[in-house]
Tab-separated table of C-alpha atoms in Angstrom:
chain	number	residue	atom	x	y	z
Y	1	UNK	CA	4.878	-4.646	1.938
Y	2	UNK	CA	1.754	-5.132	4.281
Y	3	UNK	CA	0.139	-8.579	4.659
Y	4	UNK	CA	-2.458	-9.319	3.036
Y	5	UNK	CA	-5.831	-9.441	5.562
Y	6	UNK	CA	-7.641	-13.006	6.629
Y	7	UNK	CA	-10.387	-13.295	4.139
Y	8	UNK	CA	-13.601	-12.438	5.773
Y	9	UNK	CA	-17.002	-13.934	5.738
Y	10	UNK	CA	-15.909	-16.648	3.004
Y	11	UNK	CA	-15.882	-19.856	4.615
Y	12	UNK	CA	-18.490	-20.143	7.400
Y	13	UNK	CA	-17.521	-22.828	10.687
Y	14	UNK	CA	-17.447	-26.037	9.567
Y	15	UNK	CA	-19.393	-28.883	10.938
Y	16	UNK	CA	-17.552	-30.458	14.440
Y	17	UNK	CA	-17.189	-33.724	12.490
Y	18	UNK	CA	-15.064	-31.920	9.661
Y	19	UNK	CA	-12.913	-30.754	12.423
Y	20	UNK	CA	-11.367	-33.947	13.396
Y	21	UNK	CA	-8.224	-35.312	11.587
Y	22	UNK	CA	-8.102	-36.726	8.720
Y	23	UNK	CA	-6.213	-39.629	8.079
Y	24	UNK	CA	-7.087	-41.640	4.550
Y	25	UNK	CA	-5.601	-45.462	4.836
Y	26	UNK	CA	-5.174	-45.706	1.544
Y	27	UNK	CA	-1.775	-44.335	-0.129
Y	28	UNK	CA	-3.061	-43.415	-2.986
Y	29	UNK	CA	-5.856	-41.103	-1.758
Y	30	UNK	CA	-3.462	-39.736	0.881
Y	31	UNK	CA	-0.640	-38.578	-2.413
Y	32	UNK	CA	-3.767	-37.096	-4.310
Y	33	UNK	CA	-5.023	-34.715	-1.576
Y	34	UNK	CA	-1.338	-34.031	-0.885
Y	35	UNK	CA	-1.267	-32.925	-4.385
Y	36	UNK	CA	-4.067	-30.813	-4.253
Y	37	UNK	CA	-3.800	-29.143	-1.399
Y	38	UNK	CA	0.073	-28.127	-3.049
Y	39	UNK	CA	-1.722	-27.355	-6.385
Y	40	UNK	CA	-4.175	-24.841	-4.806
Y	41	UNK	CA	-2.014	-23.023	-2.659
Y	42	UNK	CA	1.305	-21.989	-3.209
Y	43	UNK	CA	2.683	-24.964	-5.617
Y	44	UNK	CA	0.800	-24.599	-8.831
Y	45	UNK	CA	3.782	-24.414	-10.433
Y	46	UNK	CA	6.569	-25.782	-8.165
Y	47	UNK	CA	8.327	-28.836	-8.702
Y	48	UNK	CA	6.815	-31.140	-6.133
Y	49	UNK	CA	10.395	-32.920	-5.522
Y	50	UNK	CA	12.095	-29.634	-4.781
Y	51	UNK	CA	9.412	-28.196	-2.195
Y	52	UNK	CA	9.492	-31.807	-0.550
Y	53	UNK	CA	13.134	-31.441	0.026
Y	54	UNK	CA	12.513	-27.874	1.163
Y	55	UNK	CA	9.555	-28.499	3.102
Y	56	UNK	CA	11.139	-31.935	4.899
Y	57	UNK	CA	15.178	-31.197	5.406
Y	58	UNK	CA	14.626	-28.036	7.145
Y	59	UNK	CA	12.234	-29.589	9.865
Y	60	UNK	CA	13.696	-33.239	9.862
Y	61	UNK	CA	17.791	-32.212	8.835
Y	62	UNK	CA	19.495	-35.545	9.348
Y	63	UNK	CA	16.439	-37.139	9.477
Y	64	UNK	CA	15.392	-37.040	6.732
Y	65	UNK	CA	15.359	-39.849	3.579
Y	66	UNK	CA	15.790	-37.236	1.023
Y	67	UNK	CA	19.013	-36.050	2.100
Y	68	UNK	CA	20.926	-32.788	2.290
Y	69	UNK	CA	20.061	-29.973	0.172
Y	70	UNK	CA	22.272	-29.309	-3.103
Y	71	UNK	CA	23.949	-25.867	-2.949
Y	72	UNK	CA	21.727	-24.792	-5.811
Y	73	UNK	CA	18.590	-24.964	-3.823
Y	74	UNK	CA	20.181	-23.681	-0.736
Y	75	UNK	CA	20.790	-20.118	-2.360
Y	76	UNK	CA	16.710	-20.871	-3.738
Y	77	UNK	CA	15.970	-21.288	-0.136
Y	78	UNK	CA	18.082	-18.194	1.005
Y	79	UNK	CA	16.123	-15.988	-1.654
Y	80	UNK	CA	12.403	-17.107	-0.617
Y	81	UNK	CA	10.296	-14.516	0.741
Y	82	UNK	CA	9.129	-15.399	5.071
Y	83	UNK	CA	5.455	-16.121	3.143
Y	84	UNK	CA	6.805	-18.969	0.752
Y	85	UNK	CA	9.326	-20.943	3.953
Y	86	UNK	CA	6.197	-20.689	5.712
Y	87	UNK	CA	4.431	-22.758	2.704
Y	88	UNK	CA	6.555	-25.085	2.883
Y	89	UNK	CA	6.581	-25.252	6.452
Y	90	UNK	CA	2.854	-25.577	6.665
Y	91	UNK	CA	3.288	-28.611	3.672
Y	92	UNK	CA	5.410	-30.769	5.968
Y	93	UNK	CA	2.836	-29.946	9.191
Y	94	UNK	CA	0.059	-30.989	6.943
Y	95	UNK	CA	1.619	-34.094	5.669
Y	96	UNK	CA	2.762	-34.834	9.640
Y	97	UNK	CA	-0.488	-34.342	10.847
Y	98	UNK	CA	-3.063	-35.832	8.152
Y	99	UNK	CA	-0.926	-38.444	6.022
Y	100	UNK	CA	1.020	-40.883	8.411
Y	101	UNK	CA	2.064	-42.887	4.553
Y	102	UNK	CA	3.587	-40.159	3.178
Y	103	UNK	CA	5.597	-38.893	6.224
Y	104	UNK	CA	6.387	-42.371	6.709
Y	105	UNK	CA	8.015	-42.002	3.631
Y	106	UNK	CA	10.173	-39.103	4.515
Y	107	UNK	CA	11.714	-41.015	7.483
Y	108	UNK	CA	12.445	-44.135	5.962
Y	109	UNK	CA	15.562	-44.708	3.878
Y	110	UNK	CA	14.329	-48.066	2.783
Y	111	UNK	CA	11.532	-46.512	1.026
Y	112	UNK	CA	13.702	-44.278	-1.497
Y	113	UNK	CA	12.653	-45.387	-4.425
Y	114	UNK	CA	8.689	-45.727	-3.509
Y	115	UNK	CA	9.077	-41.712	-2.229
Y	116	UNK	CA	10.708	-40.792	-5.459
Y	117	UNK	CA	7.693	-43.055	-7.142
Y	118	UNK	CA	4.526	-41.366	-5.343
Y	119	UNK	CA	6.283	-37.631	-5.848
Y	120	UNK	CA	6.015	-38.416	-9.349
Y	121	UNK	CA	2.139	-38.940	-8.929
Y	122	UNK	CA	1.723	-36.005	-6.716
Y	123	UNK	CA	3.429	-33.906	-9.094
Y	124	UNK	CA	1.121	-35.289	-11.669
Y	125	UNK	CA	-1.792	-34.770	-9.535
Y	126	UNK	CA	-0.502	-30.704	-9.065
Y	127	UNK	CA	-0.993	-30.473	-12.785
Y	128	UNK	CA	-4.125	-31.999	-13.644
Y	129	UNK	CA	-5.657	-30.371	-10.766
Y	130	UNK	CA	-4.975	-27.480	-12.029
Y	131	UNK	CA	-6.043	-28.221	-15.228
Y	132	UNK	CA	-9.382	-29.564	-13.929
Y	133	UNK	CA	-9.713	-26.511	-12.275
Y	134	UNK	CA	-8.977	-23.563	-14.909
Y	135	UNK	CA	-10.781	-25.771	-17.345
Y	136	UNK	CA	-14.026	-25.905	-15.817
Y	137	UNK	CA	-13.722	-22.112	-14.986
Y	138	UNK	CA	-14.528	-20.823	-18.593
Y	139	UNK	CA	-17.604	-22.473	-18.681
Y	140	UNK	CA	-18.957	-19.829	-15.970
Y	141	UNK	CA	-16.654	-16.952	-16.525
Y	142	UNK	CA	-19.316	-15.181	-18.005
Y	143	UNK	CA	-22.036	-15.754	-15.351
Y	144	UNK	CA	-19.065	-15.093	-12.655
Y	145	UNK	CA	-17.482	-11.700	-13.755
Y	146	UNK	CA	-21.107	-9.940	-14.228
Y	147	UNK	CA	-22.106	-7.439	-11.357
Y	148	UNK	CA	-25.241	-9.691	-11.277
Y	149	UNK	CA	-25.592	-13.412	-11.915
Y	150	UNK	CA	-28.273	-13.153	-13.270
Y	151	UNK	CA	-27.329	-11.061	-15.834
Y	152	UNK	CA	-24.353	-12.441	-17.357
Y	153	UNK	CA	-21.908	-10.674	-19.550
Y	154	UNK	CA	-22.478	-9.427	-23.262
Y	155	UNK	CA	-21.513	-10.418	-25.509
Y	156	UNK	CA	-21.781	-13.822	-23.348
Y	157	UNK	CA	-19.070	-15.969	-23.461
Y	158	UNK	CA	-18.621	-19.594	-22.413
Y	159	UNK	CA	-15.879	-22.255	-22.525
Y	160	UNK	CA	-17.185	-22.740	-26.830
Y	161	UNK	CA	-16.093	-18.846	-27.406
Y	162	UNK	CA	-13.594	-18.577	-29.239
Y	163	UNK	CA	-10.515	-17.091	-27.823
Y	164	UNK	CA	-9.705	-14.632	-30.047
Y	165	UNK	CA	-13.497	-12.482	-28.540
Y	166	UNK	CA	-12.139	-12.850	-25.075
Y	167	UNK	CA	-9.357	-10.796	-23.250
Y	168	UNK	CA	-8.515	-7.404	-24.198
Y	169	UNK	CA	-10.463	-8.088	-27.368
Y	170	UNK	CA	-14.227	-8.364	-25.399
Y	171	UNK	CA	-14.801	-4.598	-24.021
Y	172	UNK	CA	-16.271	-6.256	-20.646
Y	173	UNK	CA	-13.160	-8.663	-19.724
Y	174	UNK	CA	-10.790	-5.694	-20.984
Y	175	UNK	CA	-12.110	-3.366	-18.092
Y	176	UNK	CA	-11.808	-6.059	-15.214
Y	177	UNK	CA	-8.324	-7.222	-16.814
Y	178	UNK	CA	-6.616	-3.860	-16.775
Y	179	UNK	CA	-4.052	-3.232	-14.143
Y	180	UNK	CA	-5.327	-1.816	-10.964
Y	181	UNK	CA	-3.344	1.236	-10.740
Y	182	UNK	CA	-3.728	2.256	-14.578
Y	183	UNK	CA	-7.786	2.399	-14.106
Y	184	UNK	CA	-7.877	5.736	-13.917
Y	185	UNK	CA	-5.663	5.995	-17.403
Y	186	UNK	CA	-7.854	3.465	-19.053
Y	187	UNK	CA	-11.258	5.650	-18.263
Y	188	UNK	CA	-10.099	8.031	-20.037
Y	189	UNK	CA	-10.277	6.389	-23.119
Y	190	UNK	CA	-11.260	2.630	-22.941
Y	191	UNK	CA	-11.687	2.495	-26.391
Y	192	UNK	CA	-8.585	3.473	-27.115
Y	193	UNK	CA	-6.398	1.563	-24.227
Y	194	UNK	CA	-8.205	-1.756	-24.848
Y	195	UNK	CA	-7.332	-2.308	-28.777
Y	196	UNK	CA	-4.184	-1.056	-27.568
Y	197	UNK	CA	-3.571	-3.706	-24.706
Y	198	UNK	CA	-5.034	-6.091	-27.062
Y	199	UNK	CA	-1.980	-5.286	-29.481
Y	200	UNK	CA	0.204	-5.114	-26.660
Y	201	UNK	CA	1.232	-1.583	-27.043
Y	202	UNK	CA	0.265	1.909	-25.398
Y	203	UNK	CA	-0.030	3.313	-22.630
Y	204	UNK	CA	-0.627	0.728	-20.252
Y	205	UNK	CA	1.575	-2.290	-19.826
Y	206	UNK	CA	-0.018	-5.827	-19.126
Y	207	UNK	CA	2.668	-7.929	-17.038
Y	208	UNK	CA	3.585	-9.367	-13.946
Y	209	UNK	CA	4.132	-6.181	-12.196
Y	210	UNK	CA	0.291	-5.073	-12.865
Y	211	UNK	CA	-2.479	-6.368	-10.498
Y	212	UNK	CA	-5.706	-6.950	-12.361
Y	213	UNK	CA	-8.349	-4.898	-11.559
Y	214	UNK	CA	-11.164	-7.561	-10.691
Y	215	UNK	CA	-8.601	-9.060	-7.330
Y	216	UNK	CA	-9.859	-5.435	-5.993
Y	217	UNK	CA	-13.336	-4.525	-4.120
Y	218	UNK	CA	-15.721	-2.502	-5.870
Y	219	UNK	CA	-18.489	-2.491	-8.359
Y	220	UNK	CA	-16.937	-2.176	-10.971
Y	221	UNK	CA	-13.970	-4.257	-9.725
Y	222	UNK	CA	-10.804	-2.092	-8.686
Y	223	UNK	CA	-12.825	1.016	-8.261
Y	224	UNK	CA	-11.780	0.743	-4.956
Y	225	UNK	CA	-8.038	0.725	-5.837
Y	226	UNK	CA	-5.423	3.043	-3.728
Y	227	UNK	CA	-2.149	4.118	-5.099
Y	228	UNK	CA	-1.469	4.701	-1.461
Y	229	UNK	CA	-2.832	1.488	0.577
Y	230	UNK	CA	-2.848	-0.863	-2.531
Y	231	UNK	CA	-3.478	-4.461	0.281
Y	232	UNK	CA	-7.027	-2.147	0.842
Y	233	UNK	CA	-9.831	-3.722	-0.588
Y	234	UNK	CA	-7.142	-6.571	-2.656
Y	235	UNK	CA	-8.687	-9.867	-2.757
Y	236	UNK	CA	-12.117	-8.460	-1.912
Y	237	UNK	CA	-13.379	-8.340	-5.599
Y	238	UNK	CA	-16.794	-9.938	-6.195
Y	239	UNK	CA	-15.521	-12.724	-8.859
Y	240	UNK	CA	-12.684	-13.426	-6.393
Y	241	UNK	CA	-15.043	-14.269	-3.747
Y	242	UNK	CA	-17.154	-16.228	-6.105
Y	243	UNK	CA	-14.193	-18.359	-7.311
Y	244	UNK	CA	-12.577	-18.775	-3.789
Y	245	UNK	CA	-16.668	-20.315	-2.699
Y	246	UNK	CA	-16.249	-22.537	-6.243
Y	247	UNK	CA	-13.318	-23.459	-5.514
Y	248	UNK	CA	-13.682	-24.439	-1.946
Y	249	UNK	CA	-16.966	-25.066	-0.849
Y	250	UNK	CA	-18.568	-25.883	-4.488
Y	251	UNK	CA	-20.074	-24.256	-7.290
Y	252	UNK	CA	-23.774	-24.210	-5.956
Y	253	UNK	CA	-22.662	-22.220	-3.047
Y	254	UNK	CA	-21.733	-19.523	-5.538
Y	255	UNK	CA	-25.098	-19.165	-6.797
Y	256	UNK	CA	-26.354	-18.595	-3.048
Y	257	UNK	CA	-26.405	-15.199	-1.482
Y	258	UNK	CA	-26.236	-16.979	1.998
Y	259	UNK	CA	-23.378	-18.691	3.461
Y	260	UNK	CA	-23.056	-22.272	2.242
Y	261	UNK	CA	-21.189	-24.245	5.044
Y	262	UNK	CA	-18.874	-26.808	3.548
Y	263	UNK	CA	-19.400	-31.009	3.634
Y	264	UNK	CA	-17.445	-33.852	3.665
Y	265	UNK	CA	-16.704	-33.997	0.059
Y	266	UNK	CA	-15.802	-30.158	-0.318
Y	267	UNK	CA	-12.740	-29.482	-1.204
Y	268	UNK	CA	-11.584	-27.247	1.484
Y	269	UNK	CA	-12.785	-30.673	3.670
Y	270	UNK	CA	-10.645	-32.630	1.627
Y	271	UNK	CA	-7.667	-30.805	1.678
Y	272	UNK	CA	-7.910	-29.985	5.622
Y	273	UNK	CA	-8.133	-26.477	4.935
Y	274	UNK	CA	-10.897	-24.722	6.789
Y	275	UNK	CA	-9.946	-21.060	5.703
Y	276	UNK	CA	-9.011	-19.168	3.263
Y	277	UNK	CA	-5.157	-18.898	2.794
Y	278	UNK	CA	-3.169	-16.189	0.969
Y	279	UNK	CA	-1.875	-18.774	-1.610
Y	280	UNK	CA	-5.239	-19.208	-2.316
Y	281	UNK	CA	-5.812	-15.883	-4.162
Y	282	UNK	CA	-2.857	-16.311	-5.927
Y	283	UNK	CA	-4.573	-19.840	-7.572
Y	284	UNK	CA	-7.662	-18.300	-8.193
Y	285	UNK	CA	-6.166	-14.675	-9.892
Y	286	UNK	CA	-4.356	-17.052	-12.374
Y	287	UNK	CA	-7.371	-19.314	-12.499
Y	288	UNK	CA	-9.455	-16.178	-13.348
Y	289	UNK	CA	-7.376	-14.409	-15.846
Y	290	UNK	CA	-6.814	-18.056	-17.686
Y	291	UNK	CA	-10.301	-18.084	-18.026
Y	292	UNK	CA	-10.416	-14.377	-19.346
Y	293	UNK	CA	-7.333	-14.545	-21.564
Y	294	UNK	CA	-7.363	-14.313	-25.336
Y	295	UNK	CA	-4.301	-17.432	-25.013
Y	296	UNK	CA	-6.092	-20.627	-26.075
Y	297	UNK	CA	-3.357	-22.473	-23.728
Y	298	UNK	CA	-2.282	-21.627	-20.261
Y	299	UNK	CA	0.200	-20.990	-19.093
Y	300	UNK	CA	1.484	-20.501	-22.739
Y	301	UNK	CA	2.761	-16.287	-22.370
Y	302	UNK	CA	0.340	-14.015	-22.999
Y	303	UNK	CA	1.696	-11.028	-24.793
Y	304	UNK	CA	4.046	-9.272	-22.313
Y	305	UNK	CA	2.075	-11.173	-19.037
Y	306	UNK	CA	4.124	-14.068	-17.668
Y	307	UNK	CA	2.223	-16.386	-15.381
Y	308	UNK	CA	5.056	-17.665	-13.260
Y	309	UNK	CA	6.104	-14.475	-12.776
Y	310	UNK	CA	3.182	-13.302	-11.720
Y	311	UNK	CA	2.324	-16.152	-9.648
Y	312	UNK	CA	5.749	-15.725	-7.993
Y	313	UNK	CA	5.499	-11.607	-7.027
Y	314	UNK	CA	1.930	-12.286	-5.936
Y	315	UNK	CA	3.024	-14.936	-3.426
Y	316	UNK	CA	5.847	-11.872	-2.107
Y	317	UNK	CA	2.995	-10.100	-2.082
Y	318	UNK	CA	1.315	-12.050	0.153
């Protein structure tokens, strides 16, 4: 499977000042944006004591305060794609580089029990960013997935709709939530596909094997999609880019046709990431189809569609 492309045009240079490292004194702050930066990448749904174990024995082996692997997460290791080792490898540089505390912790057997204690409120901080995140996302949704901001979706929907007018059920979600490679299929008859995908039953089968059609360029989303070259155009879909400038830059820089550059208290600034990574379209296509989905809790399953799953392939995919 091809790589997926850098992301173009998203995140424009930051200022020299943002370029410098980062190194927060206080603990606390430095196992927060520790846990965001895992949340929003490739972790948002690992189990922050099994990546640091991961992500620290294979760099510092003997080294290391957490100790050899067990054999159970030595076969895990064996069976992770070359894009997820390199997530974990680019966790530990991170944490080497930016947050002196929490490495400090890694190579100190003293400081067992305060490790085990701050992974507990990193993994916390995983989950409520996440939740902080998807939350705030169905409040623009609406405004997000239209063609033109200004012109929101109809029938509009906000974080007070209730769930069971959104997903397959709302005829404009149900055409941007579709599989990529069934598009053609569901033109045929939307009417027809989308009660049945709402049922989960026909002709076109919502799970983790089906790309959505709004992660692909095109207006409408995934009218761009290839059978043939399916990376082309993947990631390039207009509420993709929205979310990714949301997500990273700020909301207001959505809303702006010109390049925002980023500040101090964006959050690509404050989790030292000045680009867009892979992992991060995999965060924002669940973020997105949360905020779509007919399921009034995430990741609760959806029909046949299993987030982890999904979340998982996507990250091969990657």
């Amino acid at each position: 499977m091809p790589c997926c492309p850098p992301h173009p045009h998203l995140l424009p240079a930051p200022p020299p000042h943002l370029l410098s490292p980062l190194h927060p004194k206080n603990s606390t702050n430095q196992c927060l944006q520790v846990g965001r930066w895992m949340g929003r990448t490739g972790g948002v749904l690992c189990n922050v004591n099994q990546a640091f174990q991961v992500a620290v024995y294979t760099s510092l082996k003997d080294s290391s305060t957490l100790g050899a692997l067990s054999s159970d997460l030595k076969e895990e290791v064996c069976r992770m794609s070359e894009g997820e080792l390199k997530w974990h490898s680019d966790l530990f540089e991170l944490i080497k580089e930016h947050f002196s505390y929490v490495y400090g912790l890694f190579t100190n057997p003293k400081k067992v029990s305060e490790l085990t204690e701050h992974t507990q409120y990193i993994q916390t901080m995983v989950q409520r960013t996440r939740s902080n995140d998807y939350n705030g996302w169905k409040a623009v949704i609406g405004q997000y997935a239209a063609e033109d901001l200004e012109y929101p979706l109809l029938p509009f929907i906000n974080d007070k709709t209730p769930r069971e007018r959104m997903g397959f059920n709302h005829r404009q979600l149900a055409r941007l939530l579709v599989p990529a490679k069934y598009i053609t299929l569901y033109k045929e008859n939307p009417a027809k596909h989308c009660k049945a995908m709402a049922e989960a039953q026909g002709d076109i089968p919502v799970n983790a094997s089906g790309i959505p059609a709004f992660m692909y360029k095109g207006k409408p989303p995934g009218a761009s999609y290839d059978q043939k070259n399916v990376i082309g155009g993947f990631g390039l879909g207009f509420i993709v880019t929205r979310f990714l400038k949301h997500l990273l830059i700020g909301p207001s820089a959505t809303l702006k046709s010109k390049p925002v550059p980023p500040d101090v208290c964006s959050n690509c600034a404050l989790m030292v990431t000045h680009k867009v990574m892979p992992e991060h379209l995999s965060y924002v296509m669940l973020g997105i189809h949360s905020a779509m989905s007919s399921v009034s809790r995430w990741p609760a399953q959806d029909g046949d569609y299993n987030w982890e799953l999904m979340h998982r392939k996507l990250l091969e995919f990657l």
